């Protein structure tokens, strides 16, 4: 009787969990984010991406970068961003459709509080060409 009860409990738990990787099932392996990283080295350049790629804009920490928002057609800000940005990354956008879009950012130097800070304005621009 104990063996039957244990077998029934085990079968119930397995059935409740569903299949590991079938239709409607849970796939425990994480899906890697595909995409490209845009850095200061890409200033005034064109980078290529594909629809569905994530565009990581990582311009560093030495400048207090302010990004212009994405165009909303070719590049979009994801509404359900469920991850934190690593240091030196300003944004991660999604390539939604084919076309060209420009990434624009500007900012001043990051200086410690109370220290003399040069009055410089850094400007960054890069073009993203998104193909199917």
PDB file of N, CA, C and O in Angstrom, residues 1-2 4 6 12-13 16-17 25-26 29 37 42 45 47 53 57 59 67 77 79 82 88 96 99 102 107:
ATOM      1  N   UNK A   1       0.830  -1.195   0.000  1.00  0.00           N
ATOM      2  CA  UNK A   1       0.000   0.000   0.000  1.00  0.00           C
ATOM      3  C   UNK A   1       0.870   1.253   0.000  1.00  0.00           C
ATOM      4  O   UNK A   1       0.587   2.203  -0.708  1.00  0.00           O
ATOM      5  N   UNK A   2       1.967   1.260   0.813  1.00  0.00           N
ATOM      6  CA  UNK A   2       2.866   2.401   0.863  1.00  0.00           C
ATOM      7  C   UNK A   2       3.508   2.651  -0.492  1.00  0.00           C
ATOM      8  O   UNK A   2       3.656   3.788  -0.919  1.00  0.00           O
ATOM      9  N   UNK A   4       2.301   1.875  -3.463  1.00  0.00           N
ATOM     10  CA  UNK A   4       1.301   2.450  -4.375  1.00  0.00           C
ATOM     11  C   UNK A   4       1.098   3.934  -4.112  1.00  0.00           C
ATOM     12  O   UNK A   4       0.999   4.729  -5.036  1.00  0.00           O
ATOM     13  N   UNK A   6       3.189   6.042  -2.709  1.00  0.00           N
ATOM     14  CA  UNK A   6       4.389   6.759  -3.112  1.00  0.00           C
ATOM     15  C   UNK A   6       4.447   6.895  -4.634  1.00  0.00           C
ATOM     16  O   UNK A   6       4.767   7.963  -5.157  1.00  0.00           O
ATOM     17  N   UNK A  12       1.801  12.091  -9.740  1.00  0.00           N
ATOM     18  CA  UNK A  12       1.059  13.348  -9.676  1.00  0.00           C
ATOM     19  C   UNK A  12       2.001  14.538  -9.783  1.00  0.00           C
ATOM     20  O   UNK A  12       1.727  15.503 -10.502  1.00  0.00           O
ATOM     21  N   UNK A  13       3.123  14.485  -9.102  1.00  0.00           N
ATOM     22  CA  UNK A  13       4.097  15.586  -9.155  1.00  0.00           C
ATOM     23  C   UNK A  13       4.670  15.727 -10.550  1.00  0.00           C
ATOM     24  O   UNK A  13       4.780  16.827 -11.081  1.00  0.00           O
ATOM     25  N   UNK A  16       2.122  17.245 -12.875  1.00  0.00           N
ATOM     26  CA  UNK A  16       1.890  18.664 -12.595  1.00  0.00           C
ATOM     27  C   UNK A  16       2.991  19.530 -13.161  1.00  0.00           C
ATOM     28  O   UNK A  16       2.781  20.683 -13.521  1.00  0.00           O
ATOM     29  N   UNK A  17       4.189  18.989 -13.259  1.00  0.00           N
ATOM     30  CA  UNK A  17       5.321  19.767 -13.756  1.00  0.00           C
ATOM     31  C   UNK A  17       5.288  19.931 -15.266  1.00  0.00           C
ATOM     32  O   UNK A  17       5.875  20.848 -15.798  1.00  0.00           O
ATOM     33  N   UNK A  25       5.542  23.477 -22.537  1.00  0.00           N
ATOM     34  CA  UNK A  25       6.350  23.037 -21.407  1.00  0.00           C
ATOM     35  C   UNK A  25       7.390  24.076 -21.036  1.00  0.00           C
ATOM     36  O   UNK A  25       7.554  25.095 -21.683  1.00  0.00           O
ATOM     37  N   UNK A  26       8.108  23.803 -20.008  1.00  0.00           N
ATOM     38  CA  UNK A  26       9.133  24.702 -19.501  1.00  0.00           C
ATOM     39  C   UNK A  26      10.487  24.236 -19.976  1.00  0.00           C
ATOM     40  O   UNK A  26      10.840  23.078 -19.816  1.00  0.00           O
ATOM     41  N   UNK A  29      16.763  25.622 -19.911  1.00  0.00           N
ATOM     42  CA  UNK A  29      17.984  26.232 -20.416  1.00  0.00           C
ATOM     43  C   UNK A  29      17.706  27.672 -20.818  1.00  0.00           C
ATOM     44  O   UNK A  29      16.757  27.949 -21.541  1.00  0.00           O
ATOM     45  N   UNK A  37      26.954  44.954 -29.400  1.00  0.00           N
ATOM     46  CA  UNK A  37      27.308  45.979 -28.428  1.00  0.00           C
ATOM     47  C   UNK A  37      27.868  47.176 -29.178  1.00  0.00           C
ATOM     48  O   UNK A  37      28.776  47.030 -29.999  1.00  0.00           O
ATOM     49  N   UNK A  42      32.623  52.816 -31.875  1.00  0.00           N
ATOM     50  CA  UNK A  42      31.689  52.847 -33.007  1.00  0.00           C
ATOM     51  C   UNK A  42      31.223  54.258 -33.346  1.00  0.00           C
ATOM     52  O   UNK A  42      30.339  54.422 -34.192  1.00  0.00           O
ATOM     53  N   UNK A  45      30.215  55.541 -36.958  1.00  0.00           N
ATOM     54  CA  UNK A  45      30.273  54.336 -37.788  1.00  0.00           C
ATOM     55  C   UNK A  45      28.873  53.757 -37.951  1.00  0.00           C
ATOM     56  O   UNK A  45      27.944  54.127 -37.249  1.00  0.00           O
ATOM     57  N   UNK A  47      26.855  50.149 -37.700  1.00  0.00           N
ATOM     58  CA  UNK A  47      26.908  48.764 -37.231  1.00  0.00           C
ATOM     59  C   UNK A  47      25.681  48.041 -37.777  1.00  0.00           C
ATOM     60  O   UNK A  47      24.652  48.664 -38.042  1.00  0.00           O
ATOM     61  N   UNK A  53      17.434  41.325 -32.666  1.00  0.00           N
ATOM     62  CA  UNK A  53      18.671  41.493 -31.903  1.00  0.00           C
ATOM     63  C   UNK A  53      18.502  42.567 -30.841  1.00  0.00           C
ATOM     64  O   UNK A  53      17.734  43.516 -31.005  1.00  0.00           O
ATOM     65  N   UNK A  57      24.031  49.491 -25.691  1.00  0.00           N
ATOM     66  CA  UNK A  57      24.774  50.739 -25.848  1.00  0.00           C
ATOM     67  C   UNK A  57      25.626  50.896 -24.595  1.00  0.00           C
ATOM     68  O   UNK A  57      25.113  51.183 -23.513  1.00  0.00           O
ATOM     69  N   UNK A  59      28.741  52.885 -23.529  1.00  0.00           N
ATOM     70  CA  UNK A  59      29.683  53.964 -23.831  1.00  0.00           C
ATOM     71  C   UNK A  59      30.656  54.235 -22.686  1.00  0.00           C
ATOM     72  O   UNK A  59      31.496  55.124 -22.787  1.00  0.00           O
ATOM     73  N   UNK A  67      21.285  59.653 -23.455  1.00  0.00           N
ATOM     74  CA  UNK A  67      20.873  59.126 -24.761  1.00  0.00           C
ATOM     75  C   UNK A  67      19.577  59.775 -25.227  1.00  0.00           C
ATOM     76  O   UNK A  67      18.671  59.994 -24.424  1.00  0.00           O
ATOM     77  N   UNK A  77      12.658  50.730 -27.207  1.00  0.00           N
ATOM     78  CA  UNK A  77      12.947  50.405 -25.804  1.00  0.00           C
ATOM     79  C   UNK A  77      11.942  49.350 -25.401  1.00  0.00           C
ATOM     80  O   UNK A  77      10.747  49.533 -25.576  1.00  0.00           O
ATOM     81  N   UNK A  79       9.411  47.288 -23.282  1.00  0.00           N
ATOM     82  CA  UNK A  79       8.547  47.674 -22.169  1.00  0.00           C
ATOM     83  C   UNK A  79       8.687  46.740 -20.981  1.00  0.00           C
ATOM     84  O   UNK A  79       8.391  47.125 -19.863  1.00  0.00           O
ATOM     85  N   UNK A  82      13.482  43.076 -17.970  1.00  0.00           N
ATOM     86  CA  UNK A  82      13.577  42.384 -16.688  1.00  0.00           C
ATOM     87  C   UNK A  82      15.014  42.025 -16.333  1.00  0.00           C
ATOM     88  O   UNK A  82      15.293  40.966 -15.807  1.00  0.00           O
ATOM     89  N   UNK A  88      28.583  50.997 -17.023  1.00  0.00           N
ATOM     90  CA  UNK A  88      29.092  51.447 -18.311  1.00  0.00           C
ATOM     91  C   UNK A  88      28.121  51.242 -19.457  1.00  0.00           C
ATOM     92  O   UNK A  88      28.389  51.646 -20.580  1.00  0.00           O
ATOM     93  N   UNK A  96      13.491  46.175 -33.857  1.00  0.00           N
ATOM     94  CA  UNK A  96      12.130  45.699 -34.117  1.00  0.00           C
ATOM     95  C   UNK A  96      11.860  45.450 -35.600  1.00  0.00           C
ATOM     96  O   UNK A  96      11.153  44.515 -35.948  1.00  0.00           O
ATOM     97  N   UNK A  99      15.616  48.506 -41.402  1.00  0.00           N
ATOM     98  CA  UNK A  99      15.804  49.928 -41.686  1.00  0.00           C
ATOM     99  C   UNK A  99      17.065  50.460 -41.024  1.00  0.00           C
ATOM    100  O   UNK A  99      17.916  49.698 -40.562  1.00  0.00           O
ATOM    101  N   UNK A 102      19.519  55.974 -35.917  1.00  0.00           N
ATOM    102  CA  UNK A 102      20.704  56.610 -35.373  1.00  0.00           C
ATOM    103  C   UNK A 102      20.655  56.625 -33.855  1.00  0.00           C
ATOM    104  O   UNK A 102      19.623  56.933 -33.268  1.00  0.00           O
ATOM    105  N   UNK A 107      27.144  64.237 -23.390  1.00  0.00           N
ATOM    106  CA  UNK A 107      27.322  64.337 -21.948  1.00  0.00           C
ATOM    107  C   UNK A 107      28.606  65.018 -21.562  1.00  0.00           C
ATOM    108  O   UNK A 107      29.481  65.259 -22.386  1.00  0.00           O
TER     109      UNK A 107
END
